[in-house]
Amino acid sequence: MFTELEGREERQEFQSFLKILNKTVDRRKGQTLLAESYPFTLSWSHYLILMRIKNDDERRFYEIEATKQQWSFRLLQRQYGSSLYERLALSRDKEGVMRLAQEGVILEKPDDMLKNPFVLEFSGLAEDTSYSETRLERALLGKLSQFLLELGTGFLYETRQKRFTFDEEHFRLDLIFYNRLLACYVLFDLKIGKLKHQDLGQMQMYVNYFDRYVKTERENPTVGILLCKEKSDSIVELTLPENANIFATEYSLYLPDKALLQRKLAEWIEEFEQVHGSTESEDIKGEQP
């Protein structure tokens, strides 16, 4: 690998990175993570990004995902720049955050698909301009490959504007995907304003329709996701039953402030510990700026 390096400074930087990896300690098991346990599977360009990530858990997460998903250098840049680790962490419980650094993203249940928020900067829509839900939908489908990458692992696109008719009244569902890992349909409804309880009720109707008339016995229950500009967690909680396979999450048309998300994650951890007690908090917090 050193034949590819240019200059003594890069060699020294890489040696420093090796030392960081060799000294990284798995605090949960008390074992040293040796470099041979995690062979170098990426290009030097990838490691130029990874070696600048101070948080051990965050760095390990991006290395795992870049290897598993075969991310290009530019895609790793985008995922790190969009604060993928923080967005996923803010959508999980504490155990889920710890698991991100150990295994990357593992889809086992519907809420593993969620990010807080979804980042749709590739759509080309400006934050300060007015746009309709139809325009947002067309923008996403125009960049379908980027949208699939943002959605995550295992998504397959099926159709848009699916029409439903009940008692001579017509409804249209924005986007329909299938997730092959969870073996279920995933329905998306786009809302450019603040989410209303009626929107949740409508999605419940769509999910019920798919569960009763579309999915097979071998497939898992349908998942509904409302992508909205703004939501109230209280309204979502009061409107939906506890076991609902429906989720509401916000989206952003620009790359989020990484430092802000890191502070949010630190605050989330602190709130969690006040309720459940402090256990291994440093494993998640890492080094915050």
PDB file of C-alpha atoms in Angstrom:
ATOM      1  CA  MET A   1       0.000   0.000   0.000  1.00  0.00           C
ATOM      2  CA  PHE A   2       2.841   2.383   0.760  1.00  0.00           C
ATOM      3  CA  THR A   3       3.827   2.410  -2.906  1.00  0.00           C
ATOM      4  CA  GLU A   4       0.644   4.402  -3.499  1.00  0.00           C
ATOM      5  CA  LEU A   5       1.458   7.051  -0.936  1.00  0.00           C
ATOM      6  CA  GLU A   6       2.985  10.320  -1.915  1.00  0.00           C
ATOM      7  CA  GLY A   7       5.280  12.033   0.534  1.00  0.00           C
ATOM      8  CA  ARG A   8       6.536  11.405   4.014  1.00  0.00           C
ATOM      9  CA  GLU A   9       3.637  13.266   5.666  1.00  0.00           C
ATOM     10  CA  GLU A  10       1.065  10.871   4.239  1.00  0.00           C
ATOM     11  CA  ARG A  11       3.136   7.899   5.393  1.00  0.00           C
ATOM     12  CA  GLN A  12       3.339   9.344   8.894  1.00  0.00           C
ATOM     13  CA  GLU A  13      -0.385  10.098   8.868  1.00  0.00           C
ATOM     14  CA  PHE A  14      -1.140   6.522   7.896  1.00  0.00           C
ATOM     15  CA  GLN A  15       1.166   5.166  10.607  1.00  0.00           C
ATOM     16  CA  SER A  16      -0.692   7.306  13.146  1.00  0.00           C
ATOM     17  CA  PHE A  17      -3.951   5.864  11.895  1.00  0.00           C
ATOM     18  CA  LEU A  18      -2.626   2.324  12.385  1.00  0.00           C
ATOM     19  CA  LYS A  19      -1.713   3.164  15.963  1.00  0.00           C
ATOM     20  CA  ILE A  20      -5.223   4.490  16.587  1.00  0.00           C
ATOM     21  CA  LEU A  21      -6.737   1.260  15.324  1.00  0.00           C
ATOM     22  CA  ASN A  22      -4.380  -0.912  17.337  1.00  0.00           C
ATOM     23  CA  LYS A  23      -5.068   1.010  20.537  1.00  0.00           C
ATOM     24  CA  THR A  24      -8.836   1.134  20.125  1.00  0.00           C
ATOM     25  CA  VAL A  25     -10.351  -0.776  23.022  1.00  0.00           C
ATOM     26  CA  ASP A  26     -13.643  -2.591  22.985  1.00  0.00           C
ATOM     27  CA  ARG A  27     -14.872  -1.373  26.379  1.00  0.00           C
ATOM     28  CA  ARG A  28     -17.804  -3.722  26.338  1.00  0.00           C
ATOM     29  CA  LYS A  29     -15.637  -6.843  26.239  1.00  0.00           C
ATOM     30  CA  GLY A  30     -12.337  -5.508  27.521  1.00  0.00           C
ATOM     31  CA  GLN A  31     -10.500  -6.738  24.450  1.00  0.00           C
ATOM     32  CA  THR A  32      -8.037  -4.905  22.228  1.00  0.00           C
ATOM     33  CA  LEU A  33      -9.161  -4.628  18.629  1.00  0.00           C
ATOM     34  CA  LEU A  34      -6.055  -5.534  16.659  1.00  0.00           C
ATOM     35  CA  ALA A  35      -5.549  -4.416  13.091  1.00  0.00           C
ATOM     36  CA  GLU A  36      -5.487  -8.021  11.895  1.00  0.00           C
ATOM     37  CA  SER A  37      -9.007  -8.470  13.262  1.00  0.00           C
ATOM     38  CA  TYR A  38     -10.173  -5.747  10.885  1.00  0.00           C
ATOM     39  CA  PRO A  39      -8.213  -6.132   7.642  1.00  0.00           C
ATOM     40  CA  PHE A  40      -7.917  -3.174   5.316  1.00  0.00           C
ATOM     41  CA  THR A  41     -10.707  -3.646   2.797  1.00  0.00           C
ATOM     42  CA  LEU A  42     -10.923  -0.124   1.380  1.00  0.00           C
ATOM     43  CA  SER A  43      -8.771   2.110  -0.762  1.00  0.00           C
ATOM     44  CA  TRP A  44      -6.281   4.620   0.589  1.00  0.00           C
ATOM     45  CA  SER A  45      -8.686   7.415  -0.392  1.00  0.00           C
ATOM     46  CA  HIS A  46     -11.338   5.911   1.880  1.00  0.00           C
ATOM     47  CA  TYR A  47      -8.917   5.778   4.798  1.00  0.00           C
ATOM     48  CA  LEU A  48      -7.972   9.416   4.263  1.00  0.00           C
ATOM     49  CA  ILE A  49     -11.554  10.174   5.318  1.00  0.00           C
ATOM     50  CA  LEU A  50     -11.742   7.574   8.085  1.00  0.00           C
ATOM     51  CA  MET A  51      -8.516   8.589   9.809  1.00  0.00           C
ATOM     52  CA  ARG A  52      -9.888  12.087  10.397  1.00  0.00           C
ATOM     53  CA  ILE A  53     -12.901  10.794  12.377  1.00  0.00           C
ATOM     54  CA  LYS A  54     -12.013  11.138  16.065  1.00  0.00           C
ATOM     55  CA  ASN A  55     -14.911   9.148  17.494  1.00  0.00           C
ATOM     56  CA  ASP A  56     -13.872   5.468  17.511  1.00  0.00           C
ATOM     57  CA  ASP A  57     -17.438   4.135  17.201  1.00  0.00           C
ATOM     58  CA  GLU A  58     -18.316   6.524  14.391  1.00  0.00           C
ATOM     59  CA  ARG A  59     -15.147   5.684  12.465  1.00  0.00           C
ATOM     60  CA  ARG A  60     -15.742   1.944  12.831  1.00  0.00           C
ATOM     61  CA  PHE A  61     -19.345   2.354  11.642  1.00  0.00           C
ATOM     62  CA  TYR A  62     -18.296   4.075   8.408  1.00  0.00           C
ATOM     63  CA  GLU A  63     -15.595   1.479   7.777  1.00  0.00           C
ATOM     64  CA  ILE A  64     -18.079  -1.382   8.211  1.00  0.00           C
ATOM     65  CA  GLU A  65     -20.729   0.216   6.009  1.00  0.00           C
ATOM     66  CA  ALA A  66     -18.278   1.306   3.302  1.00  0.00           C
ATOM     67  CA  THR A  67     -17.032  -2.287   3.110  1.00  0.00           C
ATOM     68  CA  LYS A  68     -20.443  -4.008   3.267  1.00  0.00           C
ATOM     69  CA  GLN A  69     -22.172  -1.659   0.841  1.00  0.00           C
ATOM     70  CA  GLN A  70     -19.119  -1.200  -1.404  1.00  0.00           C
ATOM     71  CA  TRP A  71     -19.302   2.563  -1.148  1.00  0.00           C
ATOM     72  CA  SER A  72     -17.140   4.538  -3.525  1.00  0.00           C
ATOM     73  CA  PHE A  73     -14.874   7.246  -2.141  1.00  0.00           C
ATOM     74  CA  ARG A  74     -17.392   9.924  -3.160  1.00  0.00           C
ATOM     75  CA  LEU A  75     -20.295   8.046  -1.601  1.00  0.00           C
ATOM     76  CA  LEU A  76     -18.394   7.689   1.676  1.00  0.00           C
ATOM     77  CA  GLN A  77     -17.766  11.432   1.506  1.00  0.00           C
ATOM     78  CA  ARG A  78     -21.480  12.060   1.032  1.00  0.00           C
ATOM     79  CA  GLN A  79     -22.585   9.713   3.812  1.00  0.00           C
ATOM     80  CA  TYR A  80     -20.114  11.198   6.286  1.00  0.00           C
ATOM     81  CA  GLY A  81     -20.952  14.743   5.167  1.00  0.00           C
ATOM     82  CA  SER A  82     -24.656  14.032   5.637  1.00  0.00           C
ATOM     83  CA  SER A  83     -23.980  12.818   9.207  1.00  0.00           C
ATOM     84  CA  LEU A  84     -25.396   9.364   8.523  1.00  0.00           C
ATOM     85  CA  TYR A  85     -24.061   7.943  11.804  1.00  0.00           C
ATOM     86  CA  GLU A  86     -25.691  10.647  13.935  1.00  0.00           C
ATOM     87  CA  ARG A  87     -28.982  10.486  12.006  1.00  0.00           C
ATOM     88  CA  LEU A  88     -29.209   6.731  12.450  1.00  0.00           C
ATOM     89  CA  ALA A  89     -28.175   6.948  16.103  1.00  0.00           C
ATOM     90  CA  LEU A  90     -30.885   9.520  16.861  1.00  0.00           C
ATOM     91  CA  SER A  91     -33.470   7.076  15.477  1.00  0.00           C
ATOM     92  CA  ARG A  92     -32.445   4.224  17.804  1.00  0.00           C
ATOM     93  CA  ASP A  93     -32.364   3.269  21.447  1.00  0.00           C
ATOM     94  CA  LYS A  94     -29.067   3.139  23.312  1.00  0.00           C
ATOM     95  CA  GLU A  95     -28.397  -0.515  22.510  1.00  0.00           C
ATOM     96  CA  GLY A  96     -29.064   0.224  18.859  1.00  0.00           C
ATOM     97  CA  VAL A  97     -26.499   3.030  18.877  1.00  0.00           C
ATOM     98  CA  MET A  98     -23.857   0.733  20.350  1.00  0.00           C
ATOM     99  CA  ARG A  99     -24.672  -1.909  17.757  1.00  0.00           C
ATOM    100  CA  LEU A 100     -24.053   0.526  14.891  1.00  0.00           C
ATOM    101  CA  ALA A 101     -20.366   0.643  15.796  1.00  0.00           C
ATOM    102  CA  GLN A 102     -20.124  -3.133  16.154  1.00  0.00           C
ATOM    103  CA  GLU A 103     -22.086  -4.359  13.136  1.00  0.00           C
ATOM    104  CA  GLY A 104     -23.144  -1.375  11.040  1.00  0.00           C
ATOM    105  CA  VAL A 105     -26.758  -1.202   9.887  1.00  0.00           C
ATOM    106  CA  ILE A 106     -28.656  -4.455  10.443  1.00  0.00           C
ATOM    107  CA  LEU A 107     -32.267  -4.539   9.251  1.00  0.00           C
ATOM    108  CA  GLU A 108     -34.266  -6.733  11.602  1.00  0.00           C
ATOM    109  CA  LYS A 109     -37.371  -4.643  12.275  1.00  0.00           C
ATOM    110  CA  PRO A 110     -39.169  -1.802  10.452  1.00  0.00           C
ATOM    111  CA  ASP A 111     -37.822   1.077  12.539  1.00  0.00           C
ATOM    112  CA  ASP A 112     -34.257   0.046  11.608  1.00  0.00           C
ATOM    113  CA  MET A 113     -34.992   1.788   8.290  1.00  0.00           C
ATOM    114  CA  LEU A 114     -35.497   5.191   9.900  1.00  0.00           C
ATOM    115  CA  LYS A 115     -33.137   8.159   9.941  1.00  0.00           C
ATOM    116  CA  ASN A 116     -33.599  11.416  11.821  1.00  0.00           C
ATOM    117  CA  PRO A 117     -33.877  13.239   9.468  1.00  0.00           C
ATOM    118  CA  PHE A 118     -33.727  11.858   5.925  1.00  0.00           C
ATOM    119  CA  VAL A 119     -31.466  14.109   3.841  1.00  0.00           C
ATOM    120  CA  LEU A 120     -32.690  14.828   0.308  1.00  0.00           C
ATOM    121  CA  GLU A 121     -30.174  17.450  -0.801  1.00  0.00           C
ATOM    122  CA  PHE A 122     -29.698  15.623  -4.114  1.00  0.00           C
ATOM    123  CA  SER A 123     -33.279  16.510  -5.148  1.00  0.00           C
ATOM    124  CA  GLY A 124     -32.140  19.911  -6.389  1.00  0.00           C
ATOM    125  CA  LEU A 125     -34.977  21.690  -4.570  1.00  0.00           C
ATOM    126  CA  ALA A 126     -33.964  24.785  -2.654  1.00  0.00           C
ATOM    127  CA  GLU A 127     -35.011  25.145   0.963  1.00  0.00           C
ATOM    128  CA  ASP A 128     -36.231  28.715   0.527  1.00  0.00           C
ATOM    129  CA  THR A 129     -38.476  28.121  -2.494  1.00  0.00           C
ATOM    130  CA  SER A 130     -42.045  26.881  -2.626  1.00  0.00           C
ATOM    131  CA  TYR A 131     -42.682  23.454  -4.083  1.00  0.00           C
ATOM    132  CA  SER A 132     -45.545  20.988  -4.168  1.00  0.00           C
ATOM    133  CA  GLU A 133     -45.630  17.381  -3.017  1.00  0.00           C
ATOM    134  CA  THR A 134     -45.834  16.361  -6.675  1.00  0.00           C
ATOM    135  CA  ARG A 135     -42.697  18.334  -7.501  1.00  0.00           C
ATOM    136  CA  LEU A 136     -40.860  16.759  -4.560  1.00  0.00           C
ATOM    137  CA  GLU A 137     -41.944  13.315  -5.697  1.00  0.00           C
ATOM    138  CA  ARG A 138     -40.741  13.924  -9.260  1.00  0.00           C
ATOM    139  CA  ALA A 139     -37.440  15.300  -7.978  1.00  0.00           C
ATOM    140  CA  LEU A 140     -36.837  12.164  -5.919  1.00  0.00           C
ATOM    141  CA  LEU A 141     -37.729   9.807  -8.745  1.00  0.00           C
ATOM    142  CA  GLY A 142     -35.520  11.833 -11.080  1.00  0.00           C
ATOM    143  CA  LYS A 143     -32.639  10.940  -8.768  1.00  0.00           C
ATOM    144  CA  LEU A 144     -33.897   7.470  -7.914  1.00  0.00           C
ATOM    145  CA  SER A 145     -30.452   5.908  -7.424  1.00  0.00           C
ATOM    146  CA  GLN A 146     -29.508   8.600  -4.893  1.00  0.00           C
ATOM    147  CA  PHE A 147     -32.874   8.250  -3.160  1.00  0.00           C
ATOM    148  CA  LEU A 148     -32.414   4.475  -2.845  1.00  0.00           C
ATOM    149  CA  LEU A 149     -28.980   5.025  -1.304  1.00  0.00           C
ATOM    150  CA  GLU A 150     -30.457   7.443   1.217  1.00  0.00           C
ATOM    151  CA  LEU A 151     -33.261   4.996   2.069  1.00  0.00           C
ATOM    152  CA  GLY A 152     -30.695   2.318   2.894  1.00  0.00           C
ATOM    153  CA  THR A 153     -30.080  -1.367   2.282  1.00  0.00           C
ATOM    154  CA  GLY A 154     -32.448  -3.698   0.471  1.00  0.00           C
ATOM    155  CA  PHE A 155     -34.922  -1.254  -1.100  1.00  0.00           C
ATOM    156  CA  LEU A 156     -36.497  -1.965  -4.480  1.00  0.00           C
ATOM    157  CA  TYR A 157     -38.702   0.573  -6.263  1.00  0.00           C
ATOM    158  CA  GLU A 158     -42.100  -0.650  -7.457  1.00  0.00           C
ATOM    159  CA  THR A 159     -44.356   2.229  -8.517  1.00  0.00           C
ATOM    160  CA  ARG A 160     -45.657   5.745  -7.826  1.00  0.00           C
ATOM    161  CA  GLN A 161     -49.142   7.242  -7.452  1.00  0.00           C
ATOM    162  CA  LYS A 162     -50.828   3.928  -6.685  1.00  0.00           C
ATOM    163  CA  ARG A 163     -54.561   4.462  -6.985  1.00  0.00           C
ATOM    164  CA  PHE A 164     -57.069   3.183  -4.406  1.00  0.00           C
ATOM    165  CA  THR A 165     -60.835   3.450  -4.697  1.00  0.00           C
ATOM    166  CA  PHE A 166     -63.208   3.049  -1.754  1.00  0.00           C
ATOM    167  CA  ASP A 167     -66.918   3.793  -2.033  1.00  0.00           C
ATOM    168  CA  GLU A 168     -66.286   5.697  -5.280  1.00  0.00           C
ATOM    169  CA  GLU A 169     -63.672   7.909  -3.580  1.00  0.00           C
ATOM    170  CA  HIS A 170     -60.174   7.882  -5.049  1.00  0.00           C
ATOM    171  CA  PHE A 171     -56.881   7.998  -3.171  1.00  0.00           C
ATOM    172  CA  ARG A 172     -53.296   7.979  -4.460  1.00  0.00           C
ATOM    173  CA  LEU A 173     -50.266   6.746  -2.566  1.00  0.00           C
ATOM    174  CA  ASP A 174     -47.075   8.585  -3.495  1.00  0.00           C
ATOM    175  CA  LEU A 175     -44.355   5.910  -3.578  1.00  0.00           C
ATOM    176  CA  ILE A 176     -44.245   2.147  -3.118  1.00  0.00           C
ATOM    177  CA  PHE A 177     -41.046   0.240  -2.412  1.00  0.00           C
ATOM    178  CA  TYR A 178     -40.235  -3.305  -1.370  1.00  0.00           C
ATOM    179  CA  ASN A 179     -37.507  -4.223   1.088  1.00  0.00           C
ATOM    180  CA  ARG A 180     -36.090  -7.630   0.270  1.00  0.00           C
ATOM    181  CA  LEU A 181     -34.279  -8.000   3.625  1.00  0.00           C
ATOM    182  CA  LEU A 182     -37.413  -7.395   5.697  1.00  0.00           C
ATOM    183  CA  ALA A 183     -39.611  -9.099   3.071  1.00  0.00           C
ATOM    184  CA  CYS A 184     -42.288  -6.430   3.181  1.00  0.00           C
ATOM    185  CA  TYR A 185     -43.807  -3.561   1.246  1.00  0.00           C
ATOM    186  CA  VAL A 186     -42.760  -0.075   2.348  1.00  0.00           C
ATOM    187  CA  LEU A 187     -45.194   2.723   1.528  1.00  0.00           C
ATOM    188  CA  PHE A 188     -44.085   6.366   1.424  1.00  0.00           C
ATOM    189  CA  ASP A 189     -46.332   9.404   1.595  1.00  0.00           C
ATOM    190  CA  LEU A 190     -44.739  12.852   1.132  1.00  0.00           C
ATOM    191  CA  LYS A 191     -45.913  15.864   3.137  1.00  0.00           C
ATOM    192  CA  ILE A 192     -44.341  19.268   2.469  1.00  0.00           C
ATOM    193  CA  GLY A 193     -45.884  20.889   5.540  1.00  0.00           C
ATOM    194  CA  LYS A 194     -46.508  19.943   9.143  1.00  0.00           C
ATOM    195  CA  LEU A 195     -47.832  16.430   9.639  1.00  0.00           C
ATOM    196  CA  LYS A 196     -51.505  16.169  10.657  1.00  0.00           C
ATOM    197  CA  HIS A 197     -53.312  13.362  12.410  1.00  0.00           C
ATOM    198  CA  GLN A 198     -55.436  12.891   9.276  1.00  0.00           C
ATOM    199  CA  ASP A 199     -52.254  12.037   7.355  1.00  0.00           C
ATOM    200  CA  LEU A 200     -51.504   9.253   9.826  1.00  0.00           C
ATOM    201  CA  GLY A 201     -55.022   7.903   9.517  1.00  0.00           C
ATOM    202  CA  GLN A 202     -54.783   7.867   5.733  1.00  0.00           C
ATOM    203  CA  MET A 203     -51.487   5.957   5.868  1.00  0.00           C
ATOM    204  CA  GLN A 204     -53.104   3.447   8.225  1.00  0.00           C
ATOM    205  CA  MET A 205     -55.747   2.870   5.543  1.00  0.00           C
ATOM    206  CA  TYR A 206     -53.058   2.277   2.889  1.00  0.00           C
ATOM    207  CA  VAL A 207     -51.185  -0.158   5.130  1.00  0.00           C
ATOM    208  CA  ASN A 208     -54.388  -2.053   5.920  1.00  0.00           C
ATOM    209  CA  TYR A 209     -55.182  -2.322   2.216  1.00  0.00           C
ATOM    210  CA  PHE A 210     -51.778  -3.817   1.398  1.00  0.00           C
ATOM    211  CA  ASP A 211     -51.899  -6.209   4.338  1.00  0.00           C
ATOM    212  CA  ARG A 212     -55.332  -7.488   3.370  1.00  0.00           C
ATOM    213  CA  TYR A 213     -55.220  -7.524  -0.431  1.00  0.00           C
ATOM    214  CA  VAL A 214     -51.623  -7.312  -1.679  1.00  0.00           C
ATOM    215  CA  LYS A 215     -49.070  -9.030   0.541  1.00  0.00           C
ATOM    216  CA  THR A 216     -48.778 -12.807   0.577  1.00  0.00           C
ATOM    217  CA  GLU A 217     -48.766 -15.079   3.614  1.00  0.00           C
ATOM    218  CA  ARG A 218     -44.987 -15.467   3.340  1.00  0.00           C
ATOM    219  CA  GLU A 219     -44.402 -11.713   3.509  1.00  0.00           C
ATOM    220  CA  ASN A 220     -44.180  -9.593   6.622  1.00  0.00           C
ATOM    221  CA  PRO A 221     -46.679  -6.828   7.496  1.00  0.00           C
ATOM    222  CA  THR A 222     -46.579  -3.671   5.394  1.00  0.00           C
ATOM    223  CA  VAL A 223     -44.683  -0.640   6.677  1.00  0.00           C
ATOM    224  CA  GLY A 224     -45.878   2.935   6.188  1.00  0.00           C
ATOM    225  CA  ILE A 225     -43.493   5.905   6.362  1.00  0.00           C
ATOM    226  CA  LEU A 226     -44.585   9.536   6.187  1.00  0.00           C
ATOM    227  CA  LEU A 227     -41.807  11.880   5.086  1.00  0.00           C
ATOM    228  CA  CYS A 228     -42.731  15.321   6.321  1.00  0.00           C
ATOM    229  CA  LYS A 229     -41.191  18.735   6.739  1.00  0.00           C
ATOM    230  CA  GLU A 230     -42.258  18.970  10.366  1.00  0.00           C
ATOM    231  CA  LYS A 231     -43.953  16.662  12.860  1.00  0.00           C
ATOM    232  CA  SER A 232     -45.144  16.562  16.442  1.00  0.00           C
ATOM    233  CA  ASP A 233     -44.072  13.428  18.287  1.00  0.00           C
ATOM    234  CA  SER A 234     -47.016  13.828  20.665  1.00  0.00           C
ATOM    235  CA  ILE A 235     -49.563  13.806  17.823  1.00  0.00           C
ATOM    236  CA  VAL A 236     -47.928  10.759  16.254  1.00  0.00           C
ATOM    237  CA  GLU A 237     -47.908   8.915  19.581  1.00  0.00           C
ATOM    238  CA  LEU A 238     -51.541   9.726  20.392  1.00  0.00           C
ATOM    239  CA  THR A 239     -52.851   8.954  16.907  1.00  0.00           C
ATOM    240  CA  LEU A 240     -51.190   5.617  16.236  1.00  0.00           C
ATOM    241  CA  PRO A 241     -51.624   2.402  18.228  1.00  0.00           C
ATOM    242  CA  GLU A 242     -48.491   1.140  19.970  1.00  0.00           C
ATOM    243  CA  ASN A 243     -47.984  -1.770  17.589  1.00  0.00           C
ATOM    244  CA  ALA A 244     -48.561   0.247  14.393  1.00  0.00           C
ATOM    245  CA  ASN A 245     -46.147  -0.372  11.547  1.00  0.00           C
ATOM    246  CA  ILE A 246     -46.344   3.304  10.645  1.00  0.00           C
ATOM    247  CA  PHE A 247     -43.614   5.862  11.206  1.00  0.00           C
ATOM    248  CA  ALA A 248     -43.281   9.591  10.684  1.00  0.00           C
ATOM    249  CA  THR A 249     -39.878  11.134  10.098  1.00  0.00           C
ATOM    250  CA  GLU A 250     -38.716  14.522   8.922  1.00  0.00           C
ATOM    251  CA  TYR A 251     -36.681  15.276   5.812  1.00  0.00           C
ATOM    252  CA  SER A 252     -34.196  18.011   5.004  1.00  0.00           C
ATOM    253  CA  LEU A 253     -33.280  19.478   1.616  1.00  0.00           C
ATOM    254  CA  TYR A 254     -29.789  20.450   2.750  1.00  0.00           C
ATOM    255  CA  LEU A 255     -26.916  18.735   4.528  1.00  0.00           C
ATOM    256  CA  PRO A 256     -27.424  19.053   8.291  1.00  0.00           C
ATOM    257  CA  ASP A 257     -24.983  20.713  10.671  1.00  0.00           C
ATOM    258  CA  LYS A 258     -22.857  17.820  11.910  1.00  0.00           C
ATOM    259  CA  ALA A 259     -21.873  19.565  15.149  1.00  0.00           C
ATOM    260  CA  LEU A 260     -25.552  20.272  15.886  1.00  0.00           C
ATOM    261  CA  LEU A 261     -26.505  16.618  15.401  1.00  0.00           C
ATOM    262  CA  GLN A 262     -23.613  15.536  17.621  1.00  0.00           C
ATOM    263  CA  ARG A 263     -24.875  17.849  20.358  1.00  0.00           C
ATOM    264  CA  LYS A 264     -28.386  16.450  19.924  1.00  0.00           C
ATOM    265  CA  LEU A 265     -27.022  12.920  20.247  1.00  0.00           C
ATOM    266  CA  ALA A 266     -25.095  13.854  23.398  1.00  0.00           C
ATOM    267  CA  GLU A 267     -28.260  15.442  24.867  1.00  0.00           C
ATOM    268  CA  TRP A 268     -30.293  12.358  23.936  1.00  0.00           C
ATOM    269  CA  ILE A 269     -27.791  10.127  25.734  1.00  0.00           C
ATOM    270  CA  GLU A 270     -27.831  12.363  28.806  1.00  0.00           C
ATOM    271  CA  GLU A 271     -31.642  12.259  28.934  1.00  0.00           C
ATOM    272  CA  PHE A 272     -31.581   8.480  28.515  1.00  0.00           C
ATOM    273  CA  GLU A 273     -29.131   8.077  31.388  1.00  0.00           C
ATOM    274  CA  GLN A 274     -31.198  10.272  33.692  1.00  0.00           C
ATOM    275  CA  VAL A 275     -34.095   7.856  33.229  1.00  0.00           C
ATOM    276  CA  HIS A 276     -32.266   4.519  32.939  1.00  0.00           C
ATOM    277  CA  GLY A 277     -28.984   5.193  34.716  1.00  0.00           C
ATOM    278  CA  SER A 278     -25.511   5.701  33.312  1.00  0.00           C
ATOM    279  CA  THR A 279     -23.885   2.657  31.703  1.00  0.00           C
ATOM    280  CA  GLU A 280     -20.990   2.884  29.327  1.00  0.00           C
ATOM    281  CA  SER A 281     -22.002   6.368  28.158  1.00  0.00           C
ATOM    282  CA  GLU A 282     -18.547   7.091  26.801  1.00  0.00           C
ATOM    283  CA  ASP A 283     -18.924   4.247  24.291  1.00  0.00           C
ATOM    284  CA  ILE A 284     -21.553   6.309  22.495  1.00  0.00           C
ATOM    285  CA  LYS A 285     -20.470   9.863  23.158  1.00  0.00           C
ATOM    286  CA  GLY A 286     -16.907   9.471  21.979  1.00  0.00           C
ATOM    287  CA  GLU A 287     -15.181  12.774  21.394  1.00  0.00           C
ATOM    288  CA  GLN A 288     -17.565  15.615  20.671  1.00  0.00           C
ATOM    289  CA  PRO A 289     -16.269  18.866  19.177  1.00  0.00           C
TER     290      PRO A 289
END
